[in-house]
Amino acid sequence: MTVLVLTGVLLLVVGGCACVVWAARGGPRWARGVARATLAAGELARASRRSSGRSNGRSGGDDDSDA
C-alpha cells in the first residue's frame, strides 16, 4: 500500500514539473494553473523547511556545506 501511495506522489511531482516546463513554453491555460499550484507547493515546502530548521537550533546554510 505504501508503495502505491509513494508512486502516486511521484507521478504527481513529475506531472507538476512537466506542467511547469510546458507552461513556460506557452502551454494551455490548465497547464499554467497546474504549474502555478506546483510552484506554490514548492514554496510552501521550502518555507516549512526553513522554519523547521530554525526551531531546532540549527544555524542557517545548506546541508552540503560540510562536504
PDB file of N, CA and C in Angstrom:
ATOM      1  N   MET A   1       0.818  -1.196   0.000  1.00  0.00           N
ATOM      2  CA  MET A   1       0.000   0.000   0.000  1.00  0.00           C
ATOM      3  C   MET A   1       0.863   1.262   0.000  1.00  0.00           C
ATOM      4  N   THR A   2       1.923   1.234   0.790  1.00  0.00           N
ATOM      5  CA  THR A   2       2.825   2.384   0.865  1.00  0.00           C
ATOM      6  C   THR A   2       3.483   2.651  -0.482  1.00  0.00           C
ATOM      7  N   VAL A   3       3.822   1.579  -1.176  1.00  0.00           N
ATOM      8  CA  VAL A   3       4.454   1.738  -2.491  1.00  0.00           C
ATOM      9  C   VAL A   3       3.491   2.419  -3.455  1.00  0.00           C
ATOM     10  N   LEU A   4       2.221   2.077  -3.386  1.00  0.00           N
ATOM     11  CA  LEU A   4       1.226   2.713  -4.261  1.00  0.00           C
ATOM     12  C   LEU A   4       1.087   4.203  -3.960  1.00  0.00           C
ATOM     13  N   VAL A   5       1.086   4.558  -2.699  1.00  0.00           N
ATOM     14  CA  VAL A   5       0.972   5.968  -2.314  1.00  0.00           C
ATOM     15  C   VAL A   5       2.206   6.744  -2.774  1.00  0.00           C
ATOM     16  N   LEU A   6       3.386   6.183  -2.546  1.00  0.00           N
ATOM     17  CA  LEU A   6       4.612   6.857  -2.968  1.00  0.00           C
ATOM     18  C   LEU A   6       4.698   6.967  -4.492  1.00  0.00           C
ATOM     19  N   THR A   7       4.219   5.952  -5.191  1.00  0.00           N
ATOM     20  CA  THR A   7       4.190   6.009  -6.649  1.00  0.00           C
ATOM     21  C   THR A   7       3.243   7.110  -7.118  1.00  0.00           C
ATOM     22  N   GLY A   8       2.105   7.239  -6.467  1.00  0.00           N
ATOM     23  CA  GLY A   8       1.159   8.307  -6.806  1.00  0.00           C
ATOM     24  C   GLY A   8       1.748   9.683  -6.573  1.00  0.00           C
ATOM     25  N   VAL A   9       2.436   9.848  -5.461  1.00  0.00           N
ATOM     26  CA  VAL A   9       3.073  11.133  -5.159  1.00  0.00           C
ATOM     27  C   VAL A   9       4.157  11.441  -6.188  1.00  0.00           C
ATOM     28  N   LEU A  10       4.935  10.438  -6.552  1.00  0.00           N
ATOM     29  CA  LEU A  10       5.978  10.629  -7.556  1.00  0.00           C
ATOM     30  C   LEU A  10       5.383  11.040  -8.904  1.00  0.00           C
ATOM     31  N   LEU A  11       4.294  10.405  -9.290  1.00  0.00           N
ATOM     32  CA  LEU A  11       3.631  10.765 -10.547  1.00  0.00           C
ATOM     33  C   LEU A  11       3.097  12.196 -10.508  1.00  0.00           C
ATOM     34  N   LEU A  12       2.556  12.614  -9.372  1.00  0.00           N
ATOM     35  CA  LEU A  12       2.082  13.990  -9.243  1.00  0.00           C
ATOM     36  C   LEU A  12       3.238  14.991  -9.348  1.00  0.00           C
ATOM     37  N   VAL A  13       4.351  14.681  -8.741  1.00  0.00           N
ATOM     38  CA  VAL A  13       5.510  15.575  -8.788  1.00  0.00           C
ATOM     39  C   VAL A  13       6.043  15.681 -10.214  1.00  0.00           C
ATOM     40  N   VAL A  14       6.193  14.548 -10.882  1.00  0.00           N
ATOM     41  CA  VAL A  14       6.706  14.559 -12.251  1.00  0.00           C
ATOM     42  C   VAL A  14       5.729  15.286 -13.173  1.00  0.00           C
ATOM     43  N   GLY A  15       4.438  15.039 -12.996  1.00  0.00           N
ATOM     44  CA  GLY A  15       3.433  15.732 -13.802  1.00  0.00           C
ATOM     45  C   GLY A  15       3.439  17.228 -13.555  1.00  0.00           C
ATOM     46  N   GLY A  16       3.610  17.631 -12.311  1.00  0.00           N
ATOM     47  CA  GLY A  16       3.682  19.056 -11.990  1.00  0.00           C
ATOM     48  C   GLY A  16       4.896  19.718 -12.616  1.00  0.00           C
ATOM     49  N   CYS A  17       6.028  19.025 -12.570  1.00  0.00           N
ATOM     50  CA  CYS A  17       7.240  19.575 -13.198  1.00  0.00           C
ATOM     51  C   CYS A  17       7.066  19.686 -14.705  1.00  0.00           C
ATOM     52  N   ALA A  18       6.426  18.702 -15.309  1.00  0.00           N
ATOM     53  CA  ALA A  18       6.179  18.756 -16.751  1.00  0.00           C
ATOM     54  C   ALA A  18       5.264  19.929 -17.093  1.00  0.00           C
ATOM     55  N   CYS A  19       4.282  20.190 -16.254  1.00  0.00           N
ATOM     56  CA  CYS A  19       3.390  21.328 -16.500  1.00  0.00           C
ATOM     57  C   CYS A  19       4.118  22.659 -16.341  1.00  0.00           C
ATOM     58  N   VAL A  20       5.063  22.735 -15.424  1.00  0.00           N
ATOM     59  CA  VAL A  20       5.837  23.967 -15.270  1.00  0.00           C
ATOM     60  C   VAL A  20       6.623  24.253 -16.550  1.00  0.00           C
ATOM     61  N   VAL A  21       7.257  23.222 -17.092  1.00  0.00           N
ATOM     62  CA  VAL A  21       8.021  23.393 -18.333  1.00  0.00           C
ATOM     63  C   VAL A  21       7.086  23.740 -19.481  1.00  0.00           C
ATOM     64  N   TRP A  22       5.971  23.029 -19.584  1.00  0.00           N
ATOM     65  CA  TRP A  22       5.025  23.254 -20.664  1.00  0.00           C
ATOM     66  C   TRP A  22       4.434  24.663 -20.594  1.00  0.00           C
ATOM     67  N   ALA A  23       4.100  25.116 -19.378  1.00  0.00           N
ATOM     68  CA  ALA A  23       3.540  26.459 -19.216  1.00  0.00           C
ATOM     69  C   ALA A  23       4.571  27.528 -19.573  1.00  0.00           C
ATOM     70  N   ALA A  24       5.837  27.273 -19.276  1.00  0.00           N
ATOM     71  CA  ALA A  24       6.882  28.232 -19.627  1.00  0.00           C
ATOM     72  C   ALA A  24       7.013  28.373 -21.136  1.00  0.00           C
ATOM     73  N   ARG A  25       6.644  27.337 -21.859  1.00  0.00           N
ATOM     74  CA  ARG A  25       6.698  27.367 -23.318  1.00  0.00           C
ATOM     75  C   ARG A  25       5.375  27.820 -23.926  1.00  0.00           C
ATOM     76  N   GLY A  26       4.426  28.273 -23.108  1.00  0.00           N
ATOM     77  CA  GLY A  26       3.161  28.793 -23.611  1.00  0.00           C
ATOM     78  C   GLY A  26       2.083  27.745 -23.751  1.00  0.00           C
ATOM     79  N   GLY A  27       2.004  26.834 -22.826  1.00  0.00           N
ATOM     80  CA  GLY A  27       1.010  25.767 -22.874  1.00  0.00           C
ATOM     81  C   GLY A  27      -0.402  26.276 -22.625  1.00  0.00           C
ATOM     82  N   PRO A  28      -1.352  25.360 -22.579  1.00  0.00           N
ATOM     83  CA  PRO A  28      -2.751  25.749 -22.358  1.00  0.00           C
ATOM     84  C   PRO A  28      -2.983  26.311 -20.952  1.00  0.00           C
ATOM     85  N   ARG A  29      -4.150  26.904 -20.771  1.00  0.00           N
ATOM     86  CA  ARG A  29      -4.467  27.572 -19.505  1.00  0.00           C
ATOM     87  C   ARG A  29      -4.433  26.604 -18.325  1.00  0.00           C
ATOM     88  N   TRP A  30      -4.935  25.384 -18.513  1.00  0.00           N
ATOM     89  CA  TRP A  30      -4.957  24.439 -17.393  1.00  0.00           C
ATOM     90  C   TRP A  30      -3.536  24.049 -16.977  1.00  0.00           C
ATOM     91  N   ALA A  31      -2.608  23.976 -17.938  1.00  0.00           N
ATOM     92  CA  ALA A  31      -1.222  23.647 -17.599  1.00  0.00           C
ATOM     93  C   ALA A  31      -0.594  24.783 -16.800  1.00  0.00           C
ATOM     94  N   ARG A  32      -0.967  26.019 -17.137  1.00  0.00           N
ATOM     95  CA  ARG A  32      -0.448  27.158 -16.369  1.00  0.00           C
ATOM     96  C   ARG A  32      -0.991  27.137 -14.950  1.00  0.00           C
ATOM     97  N   GLY A  33      -2.243  26.710 -14.785  1.00  0.00           N
ATOM     98  CA  GLY A  33      -2.814  26.597 -13.442  1.00  0.00           C
ATOM     99  C   GLY A  33      -2.125  25.528 -12.619  1.00  0.00           C
ATOM    100  N   VAL A  34      -1.855  24.375 -13.244  1.00  0.00           N
ATOM    101  CA  VAL A  34      -1.154  23.297 -12.541  1.00  0.00           C
ATOM    102  C   VAL A  34       0.273  23.737 -12.207  1.00  0.00           C
ATOM    103  N   ALA A  35       0.903  24.451 -13.129  1.00  0.00           N
ATOM    104  CA  ALA A  35       2.255  24.942 -12.875  1.00  0.00           C
ATOM    105  C   ALA A  35       2.265  25.918 -11.707  1.00  0.00           C
ATOM    106  N   ARG A  36       1.280  26.794 -11.662  1.00  0.00           N
ATOM    107  CA  ARG A  36       1.192  27.753 -10.560  1.00  0.00           C
ATOM    108  C   ARG A  36       1.022  27.024  -9.234  1.00  0.00           C
ATOM    109  N   ALA A  37       0.165  25.994  -9.209  1.00  0.00           N
ATOM    110  CA  ALA A  37      -0.047  25.216  -7.983  1.00  0.00           C
ATOM    111  C   ALA A  37       1.222  24.462  -7.582  1.00  0.00           C
ATOM    112  N   THR A  38       1.943  23.935  -8.568  1.00  0.00           N
ATOM    113  CA  THR A  38       3.178  23.208  -8.285  1.00  0.00           C
ATOM    114  C   THR A  38       4.237  24.135  -7.696  1.00  0.00           C
ATOM    115  N   LEU A  39       4.379  25.312  -8.281  1.00  0.00           N
ATOM    116  CA  LEU A  39       5.357  26.270  -7.761  1.00  0.00           C
ATOM    117  C   LEU A  39       4.972  26.748  -6.358  1.00  0.00           C
ATOM    118  N   ALA A  40       3.684  26.930  -6.118  1.00  0.00           N
ATOM    119  CA  ALA A  40       3.237  27.346  -4.781  1.00  0.00           C
ATOM    120  C   ALA A  40       3.517  26.248  -3.756  1.00  0.00           C
ATOM    121  N   ALA A  41       3.297  24.996  -4.133  1.00  0.00           N
ATOM    122  CA  ALA A  41       3.582  23.884  -3.219  1.00  0.00           C
ATOM    123  C   ALA A  41       5.081  23.811  -2.921  1.00  0.00           C
ATOM    124  N   GLY A  42       5.899  24.073  -3.918  1.00  0.00           N
ATOM    125  CA  GLY A  42       7.346  24.091  -3.696  1.00  0.00           C
ATOM    126  C   GLY A  42       7.764  25.192  -2.751  1.00  0.00           C
ATOM    127  N   GLU A  43       7.152  26.366  -2.907  1.00  0.00           N
ATOM    128  CA  GLU A  43       7.458  27.472  -1.993  1.00  0.00           C
ATOM    129  C   GLU A  43       7.022  27.155  -0.566  1.00  0.00           C
ATOM    130  N   LEU A  44       5.863  26.511  -0.415  1.00  0.00           N
ATOM    131  CA  LEU A  44       5.411  26.114   0.927  1.00  0.00           C
ATOM    132  C   LEU A  44       6.368  25.100   1.548  1.00  0.00           C
ATOM    133  N   ALA A  45       6.823  24.143   0.750  1.00  0.00           N
ATOM    134  CA  ALA A  45       7.766  23.148   1.265  1.00  0.00           C
ATOM    135  C   ALA A  45       9.072  23.810   1.675  1.00  0.00           C
ATOM    136  N   ARG A  46       9.536  24.752   0.865  1.00  0.00           N
ATOM    137  CA  ARG A  46      10.779  25.463   1.187  1.00  0.00           C
ATOM    138  C   ARG A  46      10.615  26.280   2.464  1.00  0.00           C
ATOM    139  N   ALA A  47       9.483  26.959   2.602  1.00  0.00           N
ATOM    140  CA  ALA A  47       9.248  27.776   3.797  1.00  0.00           C
ATOM    141  C   ALA A  47       9.138  26.910   5.048  1.00  0.00           C
ATOM    142  N   SER A  48       8.489  25.752   4.931  1.00  0.00           N
ATOM    143  CA  SER A  48       8.363  24.886   6.101  1.00  0.00           C
ATOM    144  C   SER A  48       9.710  24.291   6.490  1.00  0.00           C
ATOM    145  N   ARG A  49      10.538  24.030   5.499  1.00  0.00           N
ATOM    146  CA  ARG A  49      11.874  23.511   5.806  1.00  0.00           C
ATOM    147  C   ARG A  49      12.711  24.567   6.509  1.00  0.00           C
ATOM    148  N   ARG A  50      12.596  25.811   6.037  1.00  0.00           N
ATOM    149  CA  ARG A  50      13.338  26.899   6.689  1.00  0.00           C
ATOM    150  C   ARG A  50      12.877  27.087   8.124  1.00  0.00           C
ATOM    151  N   SER A  51      11.567  27.078   8.345  1.00  0.00           N
ATOM    152  CA  SER A  51      11.065  27.316   9.698  1.00  0.00           C
ATOM    153  C   SER A  51      11.396  26.155  10.623  1.00  0.00           C
ATOM    154  N   SER A  52      11.393  24.924  10.129  1.00  0.00           N
ATOM    155  CA  SER A  52      11.742  23.798  10.986  1.00  0.00           C
ATOM    156  C   SER A  52      13.233  23.794  11.297  1.00  0.00           C
ATOM    157  N   GLY A  53      14.055  24.320  10.400  1.00  0.00           N
ATOM    158  CA  GLY A  53      15.492  24.417  10.653  1.00  0.00           C
ATOM    159  C   GLY A  53      15.800  25.407  11.749  1.00  0.00           C
ATOM    160  N   ARG A  54      15.014  26.469  11.832  1.00  0.00           N
ATOM    161  CA  ARG A  54      15.234  27.474  12.873  1.00  0.00           C
ATOM    162  C   ARG A  54      14.760  26.982  14.230  1.00  0.00           C
ATOM    163  N   SER A  55      13.688  26.201  14.247  1.00  0.00           N
ATOM    164  CA  SER A  55      13.104  25.815  15.520  1.00  0.00           C
ATOM    165  C   SER A  55      13.953  24.797  16.266  1.00  0.00           C
ATOM    166  N   ASN A  56      14.810  24.036  15.567  1.00  0.00           N
ATOM    167  CA  ASN A  56      15.590  23.040  16.291  1.00  0.00           C
ATOM    168  C   ASN A  56      17.011  23.521  16.598  1.00  0.00           C
ATOM    169  N   GLY A  57      17.270  24.822  16.443  1.00  0.00           N
ATOM    170  CA  GLY A  57      18.530  25.392  16.863  1.00  0.00           C
ATOM    171  C   GLY A  57      19.667  25.275  15.869  1.00  0.00           C
ATOM    172  N   ARG A  58      19.394  24.790  14.676  1.00  0.00           N
ATOM    173  CA  ARG A  58      20.448  24.684  13.668  1.00  0.00           C
ATOM    174  C   ARG A  58      20.718  26.054  13.064  1.00  0.00           C
ATOM    175  N   SER A  59      21.954  26.289  12.711  1.00  0.00           N
ATOM    176  CA  SER A  59      22.269  27.543  12.041  1.00  0.00           C
ATOM    177  C   SER A  59      21.867  27.422  10.578  1.00  0.00           C
ATOM    178  N   GLY A  60      21.680  28.563   9.922  1.00  0.00           N
ATOM    179  CA  GLY A  60      21.276  28.541   8.524  1.00  0.00           C
ATOM    180  C   GLY A  60      22.397  28.034   7.646  1.00  0.00           C
ATOM    181  N   GLY A  61      22.047  27.661   6.429  1.00  0.00           N
ATOM    182  CA  GLY A  61      23.050  27.166   5.495  1.00  0.00           C
ATOM    183  C   GLY A  61      22.568  25.913   4.809  1.00  0.00           C
ATOM    184  N   ASP A  62      23.310  25.509   3.817  1.00  0.00           N
ATOM    185  CA  ASP A  62      22.951  24.318   3.062  1.00  0.00           C
ATOM    186  C   ASP A  62      23.416  23.066   3.767  1.00  0.00           C
ATOM    187  N   ASP A  63      22.748  21.946   3.472  1.00  0.00           N
ATOM    188  CA  ASP A  63      23.154  20.684   4.035  1.00  0.00           C
ATOM    189  C   ASP A  63      24.464  20.190   3.441  1.00  0.00           C
ATOM    190  N   ASP A  64      24.844  20.661   2.251  1.00  0.00           N
ATOM    191  CA  ASP A  64      26.046  20.214   1.566  1.00  0.00           C
ATOM    192  C   ASP A  64      27.300  20.915   2.074  1.00  0.00           C
ATOM    193  N   SER A  65      27.180  21.865   2.981  1.00  0.00           N
ATOM    194  CA  SER A  65      28.319  22.714   3.351  1.00  0.00           C
ATOM    195  C   SER A  65      29.438  21.928   4.020  1.00  0.00           C
ATOM    196  N   ASP A  66      29.151  20.759   4.580  1.00  0.00           N
ATOM    197  CA  ASP A  66      30.193  20.006   5.262  1.00  0.00           C
ATOM    198  C   ASP A  66      30.897  19.011   4.339  1.00  0.00           C
ATOM    199  N   ALA A  67      30.536  18.986   3.064  1.00  0.00           N
ATOM    200  CA  ALA A  67      31.149  18.017   2.129  1.00  0.00           C
ATOM    201  C   ALA A  67      32.514  18.452   1.678  1.00  0.00           C
TER     202      ALA A  67
END
